Amino acid sequence: MAYDSDNVFARILRREIPADILYEDAFALAFSDINPQAPVHVLVIPKGAYISFDDFAEKASDDEIAGFFRAVRAVAQKLGVAEGGYRLLANHGANAHQEVPHFHVHIFGGRPLGPMLTRTGRP
Ligand code: AMP
């Protein structure tokens, strides 16, 4: 599967559509999820064109991978959720219900999040 450079997060990276941008560095951009499922629900995306975690882990350079995950931590620190706790989630592919084909990590926090998955599979 080829990377779709018109996906919504690629367009946010190019500033073609608005987003509530909370953090940016050389490797990553973070913005509020448009449909938040917790008091804190932020998405962190790499600047490179990677479809999913699987694609990123296969093709990104070591610098990109390290820079990206350091950025995820920096965002969590900036959001103030590190002390109370937060959850990271990355959906890859159909069974995980990945909707946007640009790798992203969700950061959830701001309240007790409960168990990882419900019996229905709904978060
Ligand atoms: P996933 O199922 O992991 O691909 O999650 C995609 C996420 O992107 C969902 O939580 C959506 O609410 C979120 N989303 C979709 N479009 C936008 C947008 N334009 N700005 C911010 N978040 C978005």
Short mmCIF file of N, CA, C and O and ligand atoms in Angstrom, two decimals:
data_model
loop_
_atom_site.label_atom_id
_atom_site.label_comp_id
_atom_site.label_asym_id
_atom_site.label_seq_id
_atom_site.Cartn_x
_atom_site.Cartn_y
_atom_site.Cartn_z
N MET A 1 0.85 -1.21 0.00
CA MET A 1 0.00 0.00 0.00
C MET A 1 0.88 1.25 0.00
O MET A 1 1.81 1.35 0.81
N ALA A 2 0.58 2.16 -0.91
CA ALA A 2 1.37 3.40 -1.00
C ALA A 2 0.81 4.45 -0.04
O ALA A 2 -0.38 4.47 0.26
N TYR A 3 1.69 5.31 0.40
CA TYR A 3 1.28 6.42 1.27
C TYR A 3 0.40 7.39 0.49
O TYR A 3 0.75 7.80 -0.62
N ASP A 4 -0.73 7.77 1.07
CA ASP A 4 -1.65 8.72 0.44
C ASP A 4 -1.31 10.13 0.95
O ASP A 4 -1.64 10.47 2.08
N SER A 5 -0.69 10.92 0.11
CA SER A 5 -0.22 12.23 0.58
C SER A 5 -1.37 13.24 0.75
O SER A 5 -1.14 14.37 1.19
N ASP A 6 -2.60 12.82 0.45
CA ASP A 6 -3.75 13.68 0.69
C ASP A 6 -4.52 13.30 1.95
O ASP A 6 -5.62 13.83 2.18
N ASN A 7 -3.96 12.38 2.76
CA ASN A 7 -4.69 12.04 3.99
C ASN A 7 -4.74 13.27 4.91
O ASN A 7 -3.94 14.21 4.78
N VAL A 8 -5.69 13.25 5.83
CA VAL A 8 -5.99 14.46 6.61
C VAL A 8 -4.79 14.91 7.46
O VAL A 8 -4.56 16.12 7.62
N PHE A 9 -3.99 13.98 7.95
CA PHE A 9 -2.86 14.41 8.78
C PHE A 9 -1.72 14.98 7.92
O PHE A 9 -1.03 15.91 8.35
N ALA A 10 -1.56 14.46 6.72
CA ALA A 10 -0.59 15.07 5.79
C ALA A 10 -1.02 16.51 5.50
O ALA A 10 -0.17 17.41 5.41
N ARG A 11 -2.30 16.72 5.37
CA ARG A 11 -2.81 18.07 5.09
C ARG A 11 -2.63 18.99 6.30
O ARG A 11 -2.36 20.18 6.14
N ILE A 12 -2.77 18.45 7.48
CA ILE A 12 -2.50 19.25 8.69
C ILE A 12 -1.01 19.60 8.73
O ILE A 12 -0.64 20.74 9.03
N LEU A 13 -0.14 18.63 8.42
CA LEU A 13 1.30 18.90 8.40
C LEU A 13 1.64 20.02 7.42
O LEU A 13 2.51 20.85 7.69
N ARG A 14 0.96 20.06 6.29
CA ARG A 14 1.21 21.10 5.28
C ARG A 14 0.44 22.39 5.58
O ARG A 14 0.50 23.34 4.80
N ARG A 15 -0.27 22.39 6.71
CA ARG A 15 -1.07 23.56 7.13
C ARG A 15 -2.15 23.90 6.11
O ARG A 15 -2.54 25.05 5.95
N GLU A 16 -2.66 22.87 5.42
CA GLU A 16 -3.75 23.10 4.47
C GLU A 16 -5.11 23.11 5.17
O GLU A 16 -6.07 23.67 4.65
N ILE A 17 -5.18 22.41 6.30
CA ILE A 17 -6.40 22.47 7.11
C ILE A 17 -6.00 22.77 8.55
O ILE A 17 -4.89 22.43 8.98
N PRO A 18 -6.90 23.42 9.29
CA PRO A 18 -6.54 23.85 10.64
C PRO A 18 -6.50 22.69 11.63
O PRO A 18 -7.18 21.68 11.45
N ALA A 19 -5.73 22.89 12.67
CA ALA A 19 -5.69 21.94 13.79
C ALA A 19 -5.26 22.73 15.01
O ALA A 19 -4.63 23.78 14.89
N ASP A 20 -5.62 22.20 16.16
CA ASP A 20 -5.23 22.83 17.44
C ASP A 20 -3.82 22.30 17.78
O ASP A 20 -3.68 21.33 18.54
N ILE A 21 -2.82 22.94 17.20
CA ILE A 21 -1.44 22.44 17.32
C ILE A 21 -0.87 22.81 18.70
O ILE A 21 -0.91 23.97 19.11
N LEU A 22 -0.35 21.79 19.38
CA LEU A 22 0.11 21.95 20.77
C LEU A 22 1.62 21.85 20.89
O LEU A 22 2.20 22.28 21.88
N TYR A 23 2.25 21.24 19.90
CA TYR A 23 3.70 21.00 19.99
C TYR A 23 4.22 20.72 18.59
O TYR A 23 3.55 20.09 17.78
N GLU A 24 5.44 21.20 18.36
CA GLU A 24 6.11 20.87 17.08
C GLU A 24 7.61 20.89 17.29
O GLU A 24 8.14 21.77 17.99
N ASP A 25 8.30 19.93 16.72
CA ASP A 25 9.76 19.97 16.66
C ASP A 25 10.19 19.39 15.32
O ASP A 25 9.35 19.24 14.41
N ALA A 26 11.47 19.06 15.17
CA ALA A 26 11.97 18.61 13.88
C ALA A 26 11.37 17.28 13.45
O ALA A 26 11.33 16.96 12.26
N PHE A 27 10.88 16.50 14.41
CA PHE A 27 10.45 15.14 14.11
C PHE A 27 8.95 14.94 14.17
O PHE A 27 8.43 13.97 13.61
N ALA A 28 8.25 15.80 14.90
CA ALA A 28 6.85 15.48 15.23
C ALA A 28 5.99 16.73 15.33
O ALA A 28 6.48 17.84 15.56
N LEU A 29 4.70 16.48 15.15
CA LEU A 29 3.68 17.52 15.35
C LEU A 29 2.60 16.90 16.24
O LEU A 29 2.25 15.73 16.06
N ALA A 30 2.10 17.68 17.20
CA ALA A 30 1.03 17.19 18.08
C ALA A 30 -0.13 18.16 18.05
O ALA A 30 0.06 19.38 18.03
N PHE A 31 -1.35 17.60 18.01
CA PHE A 31 -2.55 18.44 17.97
C PHE A 31 -3.69 17.69 18.65
O PHE A 31 -3.67 16.46 18.79
N SER A 32 -4.69 18.46 19.06
CA SER A 32 -5.85 17.87 19.74
C SER A 32 -6.65 17.01 18.78
O SER A 32 -6.87 17.39 17.62
N ASP A 33 -7.12 15.86 19.28
CA ASP A 33 -8.03 15.03 18.50
C ASP A 33 -9.36 15.77 18.34
O ASP A 33 -9.89 16.35 19.29
N ILE A 34 -9.91 15.72 17.14
CA ILE A 34 -11.14 16.45 16.84
C ILE A 34 -12.35 15.84 17.55
O ILE A 34 -13.37 16.51 17.72
N ASN A 35 -12.25 14.61 17.98
CA ASN A 35 -13.35 13.90 18.63
C ASN A 35 -12.82 13.25 19.92
O ASN A 35 -12.66 12.04 20.00
N PRO A 36 -12.56 14.10 20.94
CA PRO A 36 -11.83 13.60 22.11
C PRO A 36 -12.60 12.53 22.89
O PRO A 36 -13.80 12.64 23.08
N GLN A 37 -11.88 11.51 23.32
CA GLN A 37 -12.48 10.41 24.08
C GLN A 37 -12.00 10.39 25.53
O GLN A 37 -12.24 9.43 26.25
N ALA A 38 -11.31 11.44 25.93
CA ALA A 38 -10.85 11.61 27.31
C ALA A 38 -10.61 13.10 27.48
O ALA A 38 -10.49 13.83 26.48
N PRO A 39 -10.52 13.59 28.73
CA PRO A 39 -10.26 15.03 28.92
C PRO A 39 -9.02 15.50 28.18
O PRO A 39 -8.99 16.62 27.67
N VAL A 40 -8.00 14.66 28.15
CA VAL A 40 -6.82 14.92 27.30
C VAL A 40 -6.80 13.84 26.22
O VAL A 40 -6.78 12.64 26.52
N HIS A 41 -6.88 14.26 24.98
CA HIS A 41 -6.78 13.32 23.84
C HIS A 41 -6.04 14.05 22.73
O HIS A 41 -6.61 14.90 22.03
N VAL A 42 -4.77 13.72 22.62
CA VAL A 42 -3.88 14.42 21.70
C VAL A 42 -3.25 13.39 20.77
O VAL A 42 -2.97 12.25 21.17
N LEU A 43 -3.04 13.80 19.53
CA LEU A 43 -2.40 12.95 18.53
C LEU A 43 -1.00 13.47 18.27
O LEU A 43 -0.80 14.69 18.14
N VAL A 44 -0.05 12.56 18.19
CA VAL A 44 1.32 12.93 17.83
C VAL A 44 1.67 12.19 16.54
O VAL A 44 1.47 10.96 16.46
N ILE A 45 2.15 12.94 15.55
CA ILE A 45 2.46 12.34 14.26
C ILE A 45 3.91 12.67 13.87
O ILE A 45 4.42 13.74 14.20
N PRO A 46 4.56 11.74 13.18
CA PRO A 46 5.90 12.06 12.67
C PRO A 46 5.78 12.97 11.45
O PRO A 46 4.75 12.99 10.78
N LYS A 47 6.84 13.69 11.17
CA LYS A 47 6.81 14.59 10.01
C LYS A 47 6.99 13.84 8.70
O LYS A 47 6.59 14.32 7.64
N GLY A 48 7.58 12.65 8.76
CA GLY A 48 7.78 11.86 7.55
C GLY A 48 6.50 11.16 7.12
O GLY A 48 5.53 11.07 7.88
N ALA A 49 6.53 10.66 5.88
CA ALA A 49 5.35 10.03 5.27
C ALA A 49 5.33 8.54 5.57
O ALA A 49 5.87 7.72 4.80
N TYR A 50 4.71 8.17 6.69
CA TYR A 50 4.61 6.77 7.09
C TYR A 50 3.15 6.44 7.35
O TYR A 50 2.44 7.19 8.03
N ILE A 51 2.72 5.30 6.84
CA ILE A 51 1.30 4.95 6.88
C ILE A 51 0.83 4.57 8.28
O ILE A 51 -0.28 4.92 8.68
N SER A 52 1.69 3.87 9.00
CA SER A 52 1.27 3.32 10.30
C SER A 52 2.52 3.03 11.12
O SER A 52 3.65 3.17 10.62
N PHE A 53 2.30 2.56 12.34
CA PHE A 53 3.45 2.16 13.17
C PHE A 53 4.30 1.13 12.44
O PHE A 53 5.54 1.20 12.45
N ASP A 54 3.67 0.17 11.81
CA ASP A 54 4.42 -0.90 11.14
C ASP A 54 5.34 -0.32 10.07
O ASP A 54 6.52 -0.70 9.97
N ASP A 55 4.81 0.60 9.27
CA ASP A 55 5.58 1.25 8.20
C ASP A 55 6.71 2.10 8.80
O ASP A 55 7.86 2.06 8.33
N PHE A 56 6.39 2.83 9.86
CA PHE A 56 7.37 3.70 10.52
C PHE A 56 8.52 2.87 11.10
O PHE A 56 9.70 3.19 10.88
N ALA A 57 8.18 1.81 11.81
CA ALA A 57 9.21 1.00 12.46
C ALA A 57 10.09 0.30 11.43
O ALA A 57 11.27 0.03 11.68
N GLU A 58 9.52 0.01 10.25
CA GLU A 58 10.30 -0.63 9.20
C GLU A 58 11.21 0.36 8.48
O GLU A 58 12.38 0.06 8.22
N LYS A 59 10.69 1.57 8.17
CA LYS A 59 11.39 2.44 7.21
C LYS A 59 12.03 3.68 7.79
O LYS A 59 12.92 4.26 7.16
N ALA A 60 11.59 4.15 8.93
CA ALA A 60 12.15 5.40 9.46
C ALA A 60 13.58 5.17 9.95
O ALA A 60 13.95 4.07 10.35
N SER A 61 14.35 6.25 9.92
CA SER A 61 15.73 6.18 10.42
C SER A 61 15.72 6.09 11.95
O SER A 61 14.72 6.43 12.60
N ASP A 62 16.85 5.67 12.49
CA ASP A 62 16.94 5.60 13.96
C ASP A 62 16.71 6.99 14.57
O ASP A 62 16.08 7.12 15.63
N ASP A 63 17.24 8.03 13.91
CA ASP A 63 17.04 9.39 14.42
C ASP A 63 15.56 9.77 14.43
O ASP A 63 15.06 10.39 15.37
N GLU A 64 14.85 9.41 13.36
CA GLU A 64 13.42 9.73 13.30
C GLU A 64 12.64 8.99 14.38
O GLU A 64 11.73 9.56 15.00
N ILE A 65 13.00 7.73 14.59
CA ILE A 65 12.27 6.94 15.59
C ILE A 65 12.55 7.48 16.99
O ILE A 65 11.62 7.72 17.77
N ALA A 66 13.82 7.73 17.27
CA ALA A 66 14.14 8.27 18.59
C ALA A 66 13.52 9.64 18.77
O ALA A 66 12.92 9.94 19.82
N GLY A 67 13.65 10.48 17.75
CA GLY A 67 13.10 11.84 17.84
C GLY A 67 11.61 11.83 18.05
O GLY A 67 11.07 12.61 18.85
N PHE A 68 10.93 10.92 17.35
CA PHE A 68 9.48 10.86 17.47
C PHE A 68 9.07 10.47 18.89
O PHE A 68 8.22 11.13 19.51
N PHE A 69 9.67 9.41 19.42
CA PHE A 69 9.23 8.95 20.74
C PHE A 69 9.66 9.91 21.85
O PHE A 69 8.95 10.04 22.86
N ARG A 70 10.78 10.60 21.66
CA ARG A 70 11.11 11.67 22.61
C ARG A 70 10.06 12.78 22.55
O ARG A 70 9.71 13.37 23.58
N ALA A 71 9.57 13.05 21.35
CA ALA A 71 8.54 14.09 21.20
C ALA A 71 7.25 13.67 21.89
O ALA A 71 6.59 14.50 22.51
N VAL A 72 6.89 12.39 21.79
CA VAL A 72 5.67 11.92 22.48
C VAL A 72 5.81 12.19 23.97
O VAL A 72 4.88 12.70 24.62
N ARG A 73 6.97 11.88 24.51
CA ARG A 73 7.18 12.16 25.95
C ARG A 73 7.08 13.66 26.23
O ARG A 73 6.44 14.08 27.21
N ALA A 74 7.70 14.46 25.39
CA ALA A 74 7.68 15.91 25.61
C ALA A 74 6.24 16.43 25.60
O ALA A 74 5.88 17.31 26.40
N VAL A 75 5.42 15.89 24.71
CA VAL A 75 4.02 16.31 24.66
C VAL A 75 3.31 15.92 25.95
O VAL A 75 2.57 16.72 26.54
N ALA A 76 3.51 14.69 26.40
CA ALA A 76 2.87 14.24 27.65
C ALA A 76 3.30 15.13 28.81
O ALA A 76 2.47 15.49 29.66
N GLN A 77 4.57 15.49 28.84
CA GLN A 77 5.05 16.40 29.89
C GLN A 77 4.34 17.75 29.78
O GLN A 77 3.87 18.31 30.78
N LYS A 78 4.29 18.25 28.57
CA LYS A 78 3.68 19.56 28.36
C LYS A 78 2.20 19.57 28.73
O LYS A 78 1.68 20.56 29.25
N LEU A 79 1.53 18.46 28.49
CA LEU A 79 0.10 18.36 28.80
C LEU A 79 -0.15 18.18 30.29
O LEU A 79 -1.29 18.29 30.74
N GLY A 80 0.88 17.85 31.04
CA GLY A 80 0.73 17.70 32.49
C GLY A 80 0.11 16.39 32.92
O GLY A 80 -0.45 16.29 34.02
N VAL A 81 0.19 15.36 32.06
CA VAL A 81 -0.46 14.09 32.39
C VAL A 81 0.51 13.03 32.89
O VAL A 81 0.08 11.94 33.28
N ALA A 82 1.78 13.35 32.90
CA ALA A 82 2.76 12.30 33.25
C ALA A 82 2.59 11.84 34.70
O ALA A 82 2.64 10.64 34.98
N GLU A 83 2.36 12.77 35.60
CA GLU A 83 2.29 12.38 37.00
C GLU A 83 1.04 11.52 37.28
O GLU A 83 1.12 10.48 37.94
N GLY A 84 -0.11 11.94 36.77
CA GLY A 84 -1.35 11.19 37.01
C GLY A 84 -1.44 9.91 36.20
O GLY A 84 -2.14 8.98 36.56
N GLY A 85 -0.75 9.89 35.09
CA GLY A 85 -0.76 8.71 34.22
C GLY A 85 -1.46 8.98 32.90
O GLY A 85 -2.39 9.79 32.83
N TYR A 86 -1.00 8.31 31.89
CA TYR A 86 -1.61 8.45 30.57
C TYR A 86 -1.45 7.17 29.79
O TYR A 86 -0.68 6.28 30.17
N ARG A 87 -2.21 7.07 28.71
CA ARG A 87 -2.18 5.89 27.85
C ARG A 87 -1.76 6.29 26.45
O ARG A 87 -2.23 7.31 25.92
N LEU A 88 -0.88 5.49 25.86
CA LEU A 88 -0.51 5.65 24.44
C LEU A 88 -1.21 4.56 23.65
O LEU A 88 -1.28 3.41 24.09
N LEU A 89 -1.68 4.93 22.45
CA LEU A 89 -2.34 3.95 21.58
C LEU A 89 -1.95 4.24 20.13
O LEU A 89 -1.95 5.40 19.71
N ALA A 90 -1.61 3.21 19.41
CA ALA A 90 -1.34 3.36 17.97
C ALA A 90 -2.07 2.24 17.25
O ALA A 90 -1.80 1.05 17.50
N ASN A 91 -2.98 2.60 16.38
CA ASN A 91 -3.73 1.62 15.60
C ASN A 91 -3.02 1.37 14.28
O ASN A 91 -2.70 2.31 13.56
N HIS A 92 -2.81 0.10 13.98
CA HIS A 92 -2.23 -0.28 12.68
C HIS A 92 -3.20 -1.18 11.96
O HIS A 92 -3.50 -2.29 12.42
N GLY A 93 -3.73 -0.70 10.84
CA GLY A 93 -4.50 -1.57 9.95
C GLY A 93 -5.95 -1.78 10.35
O GLY A 93 -6.48 -1.18 11.28
N ALA A 94 -6.58 -2.67 9.58
CA ALA A 94 -8.03 -2.82 9.62
C ALA A 94 -8.54 -3.36 10.96
O ALA A 94 -9.50 -2.82 11.52
N ASN A 95 -7.95 -4.40 11.49
CA ASN A 95 -8.46 -4.97 12.74
C ASN A 95 -8.36 -3.97 13.90
O ASN A 95 -9.15 -4.03 14.84
N ALA A 96 -7.40 -3.08 13.81
CA ALA A 96 -7.25 -2.05 14.85
C ALA A 96 -8.12 -0.83 14.58
O ALA A 96 -8.12 0.12 15.35
N HIS A 97 -8.82 -0.84 13.44
CA HIS A 97 -9.72 0.26 13.08
C HIS A 97 -8.93 1.54 12.85
O HIS A 97 -9.37 2.64 13.21
N GLN A 98 -7.78 1.43 12.23
CA GLN A 98 -7.03 2.65 11.87
C GLN A 98 -7.82 3.41 10.82
O GLN A 98 -8.18 2.85 9.77
N GLU A 99 -8.09 4.69 11.10
CA GLU A 99 -8.91 5.50 10.19
C GLU A 99 -8.07 6.41 9.32
O GLU A 99 -8.43 6.67 8.17
N VAL A 100 -6.99 6.93 9.87
CA VAL A 100 -6.18 7.89 9.11
C VAL A 100 -4.84 7.23 8.79
O VAL A 100 -4.11 6.82 9.70
N PRO A 101 -4.50 7.13 7.50
CA PRO A 101 -3.31 6.37 7.11
C PRO A 101 -2.01 7.19 7.15
O PRO A 101 -1.24 7.21 6.18
N HIS A 102 -1.81 7.87 8.26
CA HIS A 102 -0.52 8.51 8.57
C HIS A 102 -0.25 8.12 10.03
O HIS A 102 -1.10 8.39 10.90
N PHE A 103 0.89 7.49 10.29
CA PHE A 103 1.17 7.00 11.64
C PHE A 103 0.89 8.06 12.69
O PHE A 103 1.31 9.21 12.56
N HIS A 104 0.18 7.67 13.72
CA HIS A 104 -0.08 8.58 14.83
C HIS A 104 -0.17 7.80 16.13
O HIS A 104 -0.63 6.65 16.14
N VAL A 105 0.25 8.46 17.18
CA VAL A 105 0.09 7.92 18.54
C VAL A 105 -0.94 8.80 19.24
O VAL A 105 -0.84 10.03 19.23
N HIS A 106 -1.94 8.15 19.83
CA HIS A 106 -2.91 8.85 20.67
C HIS A 106 -2.32 8.95 22.08
O HIS A 106 -1.80 7.96 22.60
N ILE A 107 -2.46 10.10 22.71
CA ILE A 107 -2.20 10.25 24.14
C ILE A 107 -3.54 10.53 24.81
O ILE A 107 -4.22 11.51 24.46
N PHE A 108 -3.92 9.63 25.73
CA PHE A 108 -5.14 9.81 26.51
C PHE A 108 -4.77 10.07 27.96
O PHE A 108 -3.87 9.42 28.50
N GLY A 109 -5.49 10.96 28.62
CA GLY A 109 -5.25 11.20 30.04
C GLY A 109 -6.28 12.14 30.61
O GLY A 109 -7.29 12.46 29.97
N GLY A 110 -6.01 12.54 31.85
CA GLY A 110 -6.88 13.51 32.49
C GLY A 110 -7.96 12.90 33.36
O GLY A 110 -8.72 13.62 34.02
N ARG A 111 -8.08 11.57 33.34
CA ARG A 111 -9.01 10.87 34.24
C ARG A 111 -8.57 9.40 34.28
O ARG A 111 -7.81 8.96 33.40
N PRO A 112 -9.07 8.64 35.28
CA PRO A 112 -8.79 7.20 35.26
C PRO A 112 -9.37 6.59 33.99
O PRO A 112 -10.55 6.81 33.68
N LEU A 113 -8.56 5.85 33.26
CA LEU A 113 -8.95 5.39 31.92
C LEU A 113 -9.55 3.98 31.90
O LEU A 113 -10.01 3.53 30.85
N GLY A 114 -9.52 3.30 33.03
CA GLY A 114 -10.11 1.97 33.05
C GLY A 114 -9.23 0.96 32.34
O GLY A 114 -8.09 1.25 31.96
N PRO A 115 -9.79 -0.25 32.16
CA PRO A 115 -8.99 -1.30 31.52
C PRO A 115 -8.72 -0.99 30.06
O PRO A 115 -9.39 -0.15 29.46
N MET A 116 -7.77 -1.69 29.50
CA MET A 116 -7.31 -1.37 28.14
C MET A 116 -8.41 -1.46 27.09
O MET A 116 -8.56 -0.60 26.26
N LEU A 117 -9.17 -2.57 27.11
CA LEU A 117 -10.23 -2.77 26.11
C LEU A 117 -11.49 -3.19 26.85
O LEU A 117 -11.42 -3.94 27.81
N THR A 118 -12.63 -2.73 26.36
CA THR A 118 -13.88 -3.21 26.92
C THR A 118 -14.23 -4.54 26.25
O THR A 118 -13.63 -4.93 25.24
N ARG A 119 -15.26 -5.18 26.75
CA ARG A 119 -15.65 -6.47 26.15
C ARG A 119 -16.14 -6.30 24.72
O ARG A 119 -16.06 -7.20 23.91
N THR A 120 -16.70 -5.12 24.43
CA THR A 120 -17.19 -4.89 23.07
C THR A 120 -16.05 -4.54 22.12
O THR A 120 -16.25 -4.49 20.91
N GLY A 121 -14.90 -4.23 22.68
CA GLY A 121 -13.80 -3.76 21.85
C GLY A 121 -13.78 -2.26 21.71
O GLY A 121 -12.86 -1.69 21.14
N ARG A 122 -14.82 -1.60 22.27
CA ARG A 122 -14.84 -0.14 22.19
C ARG A 122 -13.87 0.43 23.21
O ARG A 122 -13.81 -0.09 24.32
N PRO A 123 -13.14 1.50 22.88
CA PRO A 123 -12.21 2.09 23.85
C PRO A 123 -12.96 2.79 24.97
O PRO A 123 -14.13 3.11 24.83
P1 AMP B 1 -7.28 6.12 14.26
O1 AMP B 1 -8.55 5.30 14.38
O2 AMP B 1 -6.21 5.63 15.21
O3 AMP B 1 -6.80 6.21 12.83
O4 AMP B 1 -7.64 7.56 14.79
C1 AMP B 1 -7.85 8.65 13.98
C2 AMP B 1 -8.19 9.79 14.89
O5 AMP B 1 -8.05 11.00 14.15
C3 AMP B 1 -9.59 9.78 15.47
O6 AMP B 1 -9.52 9.79 16.89
C4 AMP B 1 -10.22 11.07 14.92
O7 AMP B 1 -11.08 11.69 15.85
C5 AMP B 1 -9.00 11.91 14.62
N1 AMP B 1 -9.15 12.92 13.58
C6 AMP B 1 -9.68 12.75 12.34
N2 AMP B 1 -9.63 13.90 11.65
C7 AMP B 1 -9.05 14.82 12.46
C8 AMP B 1 -8.72 16.19 12.33
N3 AMP B 1 -8.97 16.87 11.19
N4 AMP B 1 -8.13 16.82 13.37
C9 AMP B 1 -7.89 16.15 14.52
N5 AMP B 1 -8.17 14.85 14.71
C10 AMP B 1 -8.75 14.19 13.69
#
